[in-house]
CSV table of C-alpha atoms and ligand atoms in Angstrom, one decimal:
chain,number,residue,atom,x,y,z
A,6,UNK,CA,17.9,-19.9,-13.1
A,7,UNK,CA,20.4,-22.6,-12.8
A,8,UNK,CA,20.3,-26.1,-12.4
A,9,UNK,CA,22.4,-25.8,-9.2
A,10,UNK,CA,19.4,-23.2,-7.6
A,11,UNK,CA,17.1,-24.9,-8.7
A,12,UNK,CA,18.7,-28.3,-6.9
A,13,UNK,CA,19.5,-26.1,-3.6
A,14,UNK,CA,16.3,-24.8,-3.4
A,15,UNK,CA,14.3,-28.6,-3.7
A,16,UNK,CA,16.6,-29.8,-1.2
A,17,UNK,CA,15.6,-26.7,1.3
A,18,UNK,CA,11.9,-27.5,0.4
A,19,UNK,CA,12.0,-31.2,1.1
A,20,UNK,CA,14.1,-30.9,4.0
A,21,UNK,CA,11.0,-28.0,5.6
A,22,UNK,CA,8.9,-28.7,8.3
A,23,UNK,CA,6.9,-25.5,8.4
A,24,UNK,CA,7.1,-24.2,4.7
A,25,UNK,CA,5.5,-20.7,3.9
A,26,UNK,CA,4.7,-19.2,0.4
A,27,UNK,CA,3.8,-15.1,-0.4
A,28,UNK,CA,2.8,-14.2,-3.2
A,29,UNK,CA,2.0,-11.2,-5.1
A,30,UNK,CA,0.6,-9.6,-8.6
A,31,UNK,CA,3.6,-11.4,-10.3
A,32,UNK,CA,2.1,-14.7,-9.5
A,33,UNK,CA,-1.6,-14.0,-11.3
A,34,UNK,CA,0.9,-12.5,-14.8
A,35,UNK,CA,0.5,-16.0,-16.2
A,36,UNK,CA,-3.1,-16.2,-15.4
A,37,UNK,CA,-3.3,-12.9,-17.9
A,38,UNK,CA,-3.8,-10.4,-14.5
A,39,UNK,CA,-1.9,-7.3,-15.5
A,40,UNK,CA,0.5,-6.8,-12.5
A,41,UNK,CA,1.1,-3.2,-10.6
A,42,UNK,CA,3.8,-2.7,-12.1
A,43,UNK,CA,2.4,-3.2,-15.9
A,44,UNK,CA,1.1,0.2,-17.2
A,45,UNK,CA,-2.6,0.4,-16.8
A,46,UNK,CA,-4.5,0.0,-19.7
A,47,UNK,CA,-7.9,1.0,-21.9
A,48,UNK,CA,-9.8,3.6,-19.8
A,49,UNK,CA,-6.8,3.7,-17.3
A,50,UNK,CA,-4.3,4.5,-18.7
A,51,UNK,CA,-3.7,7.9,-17.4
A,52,UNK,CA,-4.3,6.8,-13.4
A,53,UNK,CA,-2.3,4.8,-11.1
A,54,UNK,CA,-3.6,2.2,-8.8
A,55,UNK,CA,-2.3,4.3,-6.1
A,56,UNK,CA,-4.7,7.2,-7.4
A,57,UNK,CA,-8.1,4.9,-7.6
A,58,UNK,CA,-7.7,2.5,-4.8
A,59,UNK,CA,-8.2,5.0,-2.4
A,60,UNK,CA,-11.0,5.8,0.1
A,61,UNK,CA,-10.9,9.3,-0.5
A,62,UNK,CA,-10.7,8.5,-4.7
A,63,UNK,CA,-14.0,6.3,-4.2
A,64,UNK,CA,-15.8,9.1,-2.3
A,65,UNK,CA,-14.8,11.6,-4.8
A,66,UNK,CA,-15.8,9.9,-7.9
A,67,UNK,CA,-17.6,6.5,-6.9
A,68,UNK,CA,-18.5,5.7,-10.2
A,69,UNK,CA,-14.9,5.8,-12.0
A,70,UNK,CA,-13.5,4.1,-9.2
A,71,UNK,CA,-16.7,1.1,-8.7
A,72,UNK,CA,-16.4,1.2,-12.7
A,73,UNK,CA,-12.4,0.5,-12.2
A,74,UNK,CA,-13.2,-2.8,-10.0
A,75,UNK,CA,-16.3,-3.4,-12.1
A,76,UNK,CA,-13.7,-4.2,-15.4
A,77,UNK,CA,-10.6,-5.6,-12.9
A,78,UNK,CA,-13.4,-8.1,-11.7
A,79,UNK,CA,-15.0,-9.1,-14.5
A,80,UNK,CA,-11.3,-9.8,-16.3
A,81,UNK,CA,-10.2,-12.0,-13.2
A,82,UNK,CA,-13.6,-13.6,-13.5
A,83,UNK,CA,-12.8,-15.1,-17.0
A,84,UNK,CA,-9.1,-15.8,-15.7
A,85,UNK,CA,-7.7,-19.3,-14.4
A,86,UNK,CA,-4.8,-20.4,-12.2
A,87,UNK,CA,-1.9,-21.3,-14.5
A,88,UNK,CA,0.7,-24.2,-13.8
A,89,UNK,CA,2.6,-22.0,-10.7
A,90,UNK,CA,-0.6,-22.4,-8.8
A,91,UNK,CA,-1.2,-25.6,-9.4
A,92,UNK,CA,2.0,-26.8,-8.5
A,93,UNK,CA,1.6,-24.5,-5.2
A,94,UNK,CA,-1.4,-27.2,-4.6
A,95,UNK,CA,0.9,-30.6,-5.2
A,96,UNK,CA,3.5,-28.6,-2.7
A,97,UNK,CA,1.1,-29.3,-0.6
A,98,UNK,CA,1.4,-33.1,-0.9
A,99,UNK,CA,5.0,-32.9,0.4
A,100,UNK,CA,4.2,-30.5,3.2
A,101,UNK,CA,0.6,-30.8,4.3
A,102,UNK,CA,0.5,-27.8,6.0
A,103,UNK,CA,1.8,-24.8,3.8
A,104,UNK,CA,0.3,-21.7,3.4
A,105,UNK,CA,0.0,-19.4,1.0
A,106,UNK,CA,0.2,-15.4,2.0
A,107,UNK,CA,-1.2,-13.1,-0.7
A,108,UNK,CA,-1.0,-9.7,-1.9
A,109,UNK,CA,-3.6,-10.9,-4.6
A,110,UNK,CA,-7.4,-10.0,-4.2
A,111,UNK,CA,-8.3,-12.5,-7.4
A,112,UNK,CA,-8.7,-15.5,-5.7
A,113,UNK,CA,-7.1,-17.9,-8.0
A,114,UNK,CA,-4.9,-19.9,-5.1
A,115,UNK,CA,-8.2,-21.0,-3.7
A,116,UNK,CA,-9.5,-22.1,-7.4
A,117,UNK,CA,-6.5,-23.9,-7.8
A,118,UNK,CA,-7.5,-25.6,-5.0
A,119,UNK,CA,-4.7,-24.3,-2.4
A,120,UNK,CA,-6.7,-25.2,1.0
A,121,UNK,CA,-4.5,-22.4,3.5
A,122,UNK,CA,-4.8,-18.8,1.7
A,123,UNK,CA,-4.4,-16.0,3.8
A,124,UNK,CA,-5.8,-12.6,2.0
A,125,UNK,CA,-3.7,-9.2,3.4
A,126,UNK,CA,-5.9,-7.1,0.7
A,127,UNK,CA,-9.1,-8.5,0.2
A,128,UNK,CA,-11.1,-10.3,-2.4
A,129,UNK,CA,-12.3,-8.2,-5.4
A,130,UNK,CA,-15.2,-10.8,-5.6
A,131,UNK,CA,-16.7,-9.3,-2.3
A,132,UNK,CA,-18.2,-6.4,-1.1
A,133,UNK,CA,-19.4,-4.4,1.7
A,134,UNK,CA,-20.8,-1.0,2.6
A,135,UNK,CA,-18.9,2.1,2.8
A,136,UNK,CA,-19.8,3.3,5.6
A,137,UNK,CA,-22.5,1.0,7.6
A,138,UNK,CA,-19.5,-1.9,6.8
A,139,UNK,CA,-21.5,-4.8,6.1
A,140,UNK,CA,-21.3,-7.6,3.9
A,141,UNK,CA,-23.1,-7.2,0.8
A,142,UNK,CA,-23.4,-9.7,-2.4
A,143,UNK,CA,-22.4,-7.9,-5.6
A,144,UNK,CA,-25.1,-7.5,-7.8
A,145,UNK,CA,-25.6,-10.3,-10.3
A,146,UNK,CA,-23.4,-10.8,-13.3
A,147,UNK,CA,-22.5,-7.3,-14.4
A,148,UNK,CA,-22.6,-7.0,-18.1
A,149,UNK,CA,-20.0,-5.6,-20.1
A,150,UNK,CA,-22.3,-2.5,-20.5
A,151,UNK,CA,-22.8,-2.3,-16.8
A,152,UNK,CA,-19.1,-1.5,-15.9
A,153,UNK,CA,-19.6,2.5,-16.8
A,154,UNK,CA,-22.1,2.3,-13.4
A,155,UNK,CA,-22.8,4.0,-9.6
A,156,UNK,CA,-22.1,1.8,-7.3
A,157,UNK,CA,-25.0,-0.5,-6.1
A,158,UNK,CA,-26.5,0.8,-2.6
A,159,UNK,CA,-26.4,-1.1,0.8
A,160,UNK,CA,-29.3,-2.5,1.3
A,161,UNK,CA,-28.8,-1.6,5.3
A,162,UNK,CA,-28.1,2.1,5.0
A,163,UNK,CA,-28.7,3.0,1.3
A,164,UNK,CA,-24.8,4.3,1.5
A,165,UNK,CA,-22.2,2.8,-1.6
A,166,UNK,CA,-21.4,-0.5,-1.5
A,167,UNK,CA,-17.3,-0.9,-1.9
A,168,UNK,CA,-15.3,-3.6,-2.9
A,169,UNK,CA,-13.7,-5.6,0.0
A,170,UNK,CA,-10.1,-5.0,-0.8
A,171,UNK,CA,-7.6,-2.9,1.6
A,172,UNK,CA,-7.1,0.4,-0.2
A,173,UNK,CA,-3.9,2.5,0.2
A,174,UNK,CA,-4.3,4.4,3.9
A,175,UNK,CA,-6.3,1.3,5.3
A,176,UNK,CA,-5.6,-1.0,7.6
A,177,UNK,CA,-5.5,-4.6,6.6
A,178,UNK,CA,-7.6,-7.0,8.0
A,179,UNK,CA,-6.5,-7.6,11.8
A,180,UNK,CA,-7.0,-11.6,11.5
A,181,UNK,CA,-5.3,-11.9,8.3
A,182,UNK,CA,-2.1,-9.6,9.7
A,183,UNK,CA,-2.1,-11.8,13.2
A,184,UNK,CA,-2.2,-15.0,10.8
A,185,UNK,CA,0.5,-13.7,8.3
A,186,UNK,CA,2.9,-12.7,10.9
A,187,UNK,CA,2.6,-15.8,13.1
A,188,UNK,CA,3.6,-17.8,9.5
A,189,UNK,CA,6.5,-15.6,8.7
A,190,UNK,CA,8.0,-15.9,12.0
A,191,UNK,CA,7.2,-19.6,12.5
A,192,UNK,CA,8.1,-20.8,9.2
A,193,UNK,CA,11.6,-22.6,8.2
A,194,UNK,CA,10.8,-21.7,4.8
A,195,UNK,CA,9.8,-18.8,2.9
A,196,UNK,CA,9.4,-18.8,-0.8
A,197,UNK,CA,8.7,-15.2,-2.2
A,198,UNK,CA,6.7,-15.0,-5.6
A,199,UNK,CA,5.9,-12.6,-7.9
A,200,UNK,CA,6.2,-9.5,-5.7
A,201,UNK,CA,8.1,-6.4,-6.1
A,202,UNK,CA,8.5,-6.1,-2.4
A,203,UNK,CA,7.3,-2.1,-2.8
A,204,UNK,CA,3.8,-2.1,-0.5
A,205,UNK,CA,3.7,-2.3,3.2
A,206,UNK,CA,3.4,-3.8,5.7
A,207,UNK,CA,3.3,-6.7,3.5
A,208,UNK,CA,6.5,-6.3,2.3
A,209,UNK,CA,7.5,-7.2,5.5
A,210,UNK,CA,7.2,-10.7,5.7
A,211,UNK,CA,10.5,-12.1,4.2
A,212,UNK,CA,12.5,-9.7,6.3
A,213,UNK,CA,10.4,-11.7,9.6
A,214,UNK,CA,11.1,-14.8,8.6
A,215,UNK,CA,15.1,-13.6,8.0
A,216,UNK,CA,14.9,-12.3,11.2
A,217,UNK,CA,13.8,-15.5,12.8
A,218,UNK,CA,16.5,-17.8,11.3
A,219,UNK,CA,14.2,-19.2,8.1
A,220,UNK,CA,15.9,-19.4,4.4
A,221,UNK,CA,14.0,-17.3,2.1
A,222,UNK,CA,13.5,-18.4,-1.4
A,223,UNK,CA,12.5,-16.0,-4.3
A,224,UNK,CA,10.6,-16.6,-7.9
A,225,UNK,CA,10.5,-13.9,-9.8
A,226,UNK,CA,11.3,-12.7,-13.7
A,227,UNK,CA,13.6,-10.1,-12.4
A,228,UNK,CA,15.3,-8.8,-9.5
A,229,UNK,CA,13.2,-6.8,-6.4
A,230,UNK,CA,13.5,-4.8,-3.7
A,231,UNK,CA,13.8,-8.1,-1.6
A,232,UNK,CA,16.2,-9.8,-3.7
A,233,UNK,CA,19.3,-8.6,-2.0
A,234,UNK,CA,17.6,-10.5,1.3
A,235,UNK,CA,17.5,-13.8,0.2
A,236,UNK,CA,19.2,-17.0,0.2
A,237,UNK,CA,18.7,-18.2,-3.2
A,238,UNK,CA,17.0,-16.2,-6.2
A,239,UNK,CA,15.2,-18.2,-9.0
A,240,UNK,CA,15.0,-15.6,-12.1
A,241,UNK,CA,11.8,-16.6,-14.3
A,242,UNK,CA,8.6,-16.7,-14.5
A,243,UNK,CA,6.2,-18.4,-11.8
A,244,UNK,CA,4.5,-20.6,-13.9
A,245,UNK,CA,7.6,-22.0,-15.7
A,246,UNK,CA,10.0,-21.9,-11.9
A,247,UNK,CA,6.8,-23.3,-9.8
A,248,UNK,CA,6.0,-26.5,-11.3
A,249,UNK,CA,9.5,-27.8,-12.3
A,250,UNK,CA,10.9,-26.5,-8.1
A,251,UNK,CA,7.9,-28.5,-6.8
A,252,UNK,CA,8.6,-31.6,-9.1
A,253,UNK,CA,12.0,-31.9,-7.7
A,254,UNK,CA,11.3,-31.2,-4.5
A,255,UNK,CA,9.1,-34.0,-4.5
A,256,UNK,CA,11.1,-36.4,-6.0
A,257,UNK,CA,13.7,-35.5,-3.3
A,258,UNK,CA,10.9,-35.7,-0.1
B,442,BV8,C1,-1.3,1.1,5.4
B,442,BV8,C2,-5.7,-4.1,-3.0
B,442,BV8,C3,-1.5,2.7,7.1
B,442,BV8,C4,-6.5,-3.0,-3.8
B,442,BV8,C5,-3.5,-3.2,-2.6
B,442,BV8,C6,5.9,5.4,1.8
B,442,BV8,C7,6.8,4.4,2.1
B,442,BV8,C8,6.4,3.1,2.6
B,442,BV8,C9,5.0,2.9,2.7
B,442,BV8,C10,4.1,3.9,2.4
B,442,BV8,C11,4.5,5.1,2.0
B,442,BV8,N1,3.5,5.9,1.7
B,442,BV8,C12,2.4,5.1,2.0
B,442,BV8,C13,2.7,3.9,2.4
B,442,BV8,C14,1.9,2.8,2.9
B,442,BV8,C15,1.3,2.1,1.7
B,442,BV8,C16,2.4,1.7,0.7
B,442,BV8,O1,3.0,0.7,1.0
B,442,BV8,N2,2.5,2.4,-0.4
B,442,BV8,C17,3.5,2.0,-1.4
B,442,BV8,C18,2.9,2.4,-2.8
B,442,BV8,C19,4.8,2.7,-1.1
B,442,BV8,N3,0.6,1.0,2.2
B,442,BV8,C20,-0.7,1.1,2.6
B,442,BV8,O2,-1.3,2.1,2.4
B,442,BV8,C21,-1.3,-0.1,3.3
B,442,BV8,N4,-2.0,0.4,4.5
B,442,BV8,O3,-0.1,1.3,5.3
B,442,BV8,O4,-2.1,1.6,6.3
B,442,BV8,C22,-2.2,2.8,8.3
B,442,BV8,C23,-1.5,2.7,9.4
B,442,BV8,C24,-2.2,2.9,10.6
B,442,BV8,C25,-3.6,3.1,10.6
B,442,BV8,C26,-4.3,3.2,9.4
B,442,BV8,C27,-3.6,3.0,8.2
B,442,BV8,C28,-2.3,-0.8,2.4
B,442,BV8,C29,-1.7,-1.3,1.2
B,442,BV8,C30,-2.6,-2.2,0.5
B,442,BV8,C31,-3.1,-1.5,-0.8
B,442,BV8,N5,-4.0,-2.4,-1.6
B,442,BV8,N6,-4.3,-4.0,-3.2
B,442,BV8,C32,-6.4,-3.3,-5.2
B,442,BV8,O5,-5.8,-4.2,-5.7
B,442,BV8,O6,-7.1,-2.5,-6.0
B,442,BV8,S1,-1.9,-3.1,-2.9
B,442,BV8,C33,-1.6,-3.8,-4.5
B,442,BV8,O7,-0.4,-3.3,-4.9
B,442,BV8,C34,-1.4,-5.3,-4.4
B,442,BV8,O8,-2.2,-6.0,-3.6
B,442,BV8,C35,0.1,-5.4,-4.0
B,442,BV8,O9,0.2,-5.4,-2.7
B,442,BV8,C36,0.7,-4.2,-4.6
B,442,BV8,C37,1.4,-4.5,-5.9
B,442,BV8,O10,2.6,-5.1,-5.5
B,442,BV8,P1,3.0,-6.5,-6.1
B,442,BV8,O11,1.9,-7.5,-5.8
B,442,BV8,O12,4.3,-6.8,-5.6
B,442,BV8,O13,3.0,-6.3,-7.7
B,442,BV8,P2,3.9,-5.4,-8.5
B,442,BV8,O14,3.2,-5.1,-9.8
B,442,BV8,O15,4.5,-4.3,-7.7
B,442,BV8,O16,5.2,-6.4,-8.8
B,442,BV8,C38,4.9,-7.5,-9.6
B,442,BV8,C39,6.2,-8.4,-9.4
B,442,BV8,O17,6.0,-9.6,-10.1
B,442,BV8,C40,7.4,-7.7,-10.0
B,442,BV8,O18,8.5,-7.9,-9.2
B,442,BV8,C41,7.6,-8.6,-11.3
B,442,BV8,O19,9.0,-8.7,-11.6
B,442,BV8,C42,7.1,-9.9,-10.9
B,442,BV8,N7,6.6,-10.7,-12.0
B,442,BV8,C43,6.1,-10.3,-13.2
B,442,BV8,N8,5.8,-11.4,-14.0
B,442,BV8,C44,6.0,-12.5,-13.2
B,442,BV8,C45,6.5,-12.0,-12.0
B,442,BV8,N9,6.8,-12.9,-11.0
B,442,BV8,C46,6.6,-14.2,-11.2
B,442,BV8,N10,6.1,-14.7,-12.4
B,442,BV8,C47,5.8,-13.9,-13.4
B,442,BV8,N11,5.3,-14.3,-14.5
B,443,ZN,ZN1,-24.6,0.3,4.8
């Protein structure tokens, strides 16, 4: 990243009135959250997340694939927001009402503290019931030796509880959509972090907010499928681009 982007990019941020942020698996790397793209690991190695976070995968092997979110969770659990977060929180010192779209289902935005987080694919720390759908609390701290488990019941129907994430073939949650959409095409500003731009539809945001006449901002390590889209490309890591953007932006404001 050069100084000049860098520059160009706090000026566009201090000069926003409605400033957006979306980010995805890229932006948790730091916080030691494996992204998509990173070859699965340990028992997973020889699935893809497309194979697993599946309906049809859960009803067909519902302990591998409750086992899968049993060791995701318990990982994120004993993860924190790194410095990219947190400086996503001062942003919001110098524009009070940004928010924050993610891909992420690991809830570290709202443990940095961001106050607007809008979740397109769940929260791996919830759950509800396959099929009766309700709202169930996961069982209480699952021990290392309780991740090779079934998954619990529901205590409504007696069917599988599931996590609370949008799965591949599912819909994503109709308020969070309405909400993401309405950002994207109101904002002035979107900054893109930490997201190969590959799943839809929320891949579709930063060609919305293009659409409608906002700059579009991108953090990421390397380039994506978005990066031919936008107006200025910050190559690096979040939690090394994040804080120094947001100091200068501030400085300008
Ligand atoms: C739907 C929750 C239909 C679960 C997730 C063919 C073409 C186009 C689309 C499709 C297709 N076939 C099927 C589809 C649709 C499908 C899809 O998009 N598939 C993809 C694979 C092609 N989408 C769906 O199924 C969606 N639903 O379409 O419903 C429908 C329609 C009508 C009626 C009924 C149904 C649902 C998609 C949601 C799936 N759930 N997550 C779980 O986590 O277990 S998706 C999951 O994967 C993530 O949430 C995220 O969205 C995605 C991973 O993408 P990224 O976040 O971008 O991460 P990735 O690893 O790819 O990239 C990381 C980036 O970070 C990289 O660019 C890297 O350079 C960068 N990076 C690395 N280090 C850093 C960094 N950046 C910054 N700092 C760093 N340090
Ligand atoms: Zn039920």
């Amino acid at each position: 990243m050069t100084p000049e982007a860098l520059a160009r990019a706090a000026e566009k941020i201090a000069a926003a009135d409605h400033l957006a942020v979306s980010t995805g698996a890229g932006m948790s790397k730091e916080s030691g959250i494996p992204t998509f793209r990173d070859a699965q690991d340990g028992l997973w190695a020889h699935f893809k997340p497309e194979e697993l976070a599946t309906e049809q995968a859960f009803r067909a092997a519902p302990r591998r694939v409750w086992s899968w979110y049993a060791e995701r969770r318990l990982k994120m659990s004993r993860c924190e927001p790194h410095a990219g977060h947190r400086a996503l929180v001062e942003l919001e010192k110098v524009t009070p009402e940004l928010v924050i779209v993610t891909q992420n289902i690991d809830g570290l935005h709202q443990a940095a503290g961001s106050r607007e987080v809008v979740e397109l694919h769940g929260n791996i720390g919830r759950c509800k019931c396959l099929d009766c759908g309700r709202r169930a609390d996961l069982p209480v701290s699952e021990h290392e030796d309780e991740i090779d488990r079934d998954p619990p019941a529901c205590p409504a129907c007696g069917s599988h509880l599931r996590p609370d994430v949008v799965w591949f073939g599912e819909m994503l949650p109709r308020q969070a959509v309405e909400r993401a959409w309405a950002v994207a095409r109101d904002c002035d500003l979107l900054m893109v972090v930490g997201t190969s731009g590959v799943v839809w539809p929320a891949a579709e945001l930063p060609y919305i907010a293009k659409r409608e006449g906002a700059t579009v901002i991108e953090v990421s390590p390397e380039p994506t499928e978005v990066t031919r889209t936008v107006d200025i490309f910050l190559q690096g890591p979040a939690g090394e681009i994040l804080p120094r953007l947001v100091a200068e932006a501030a400085r300008i404001a």
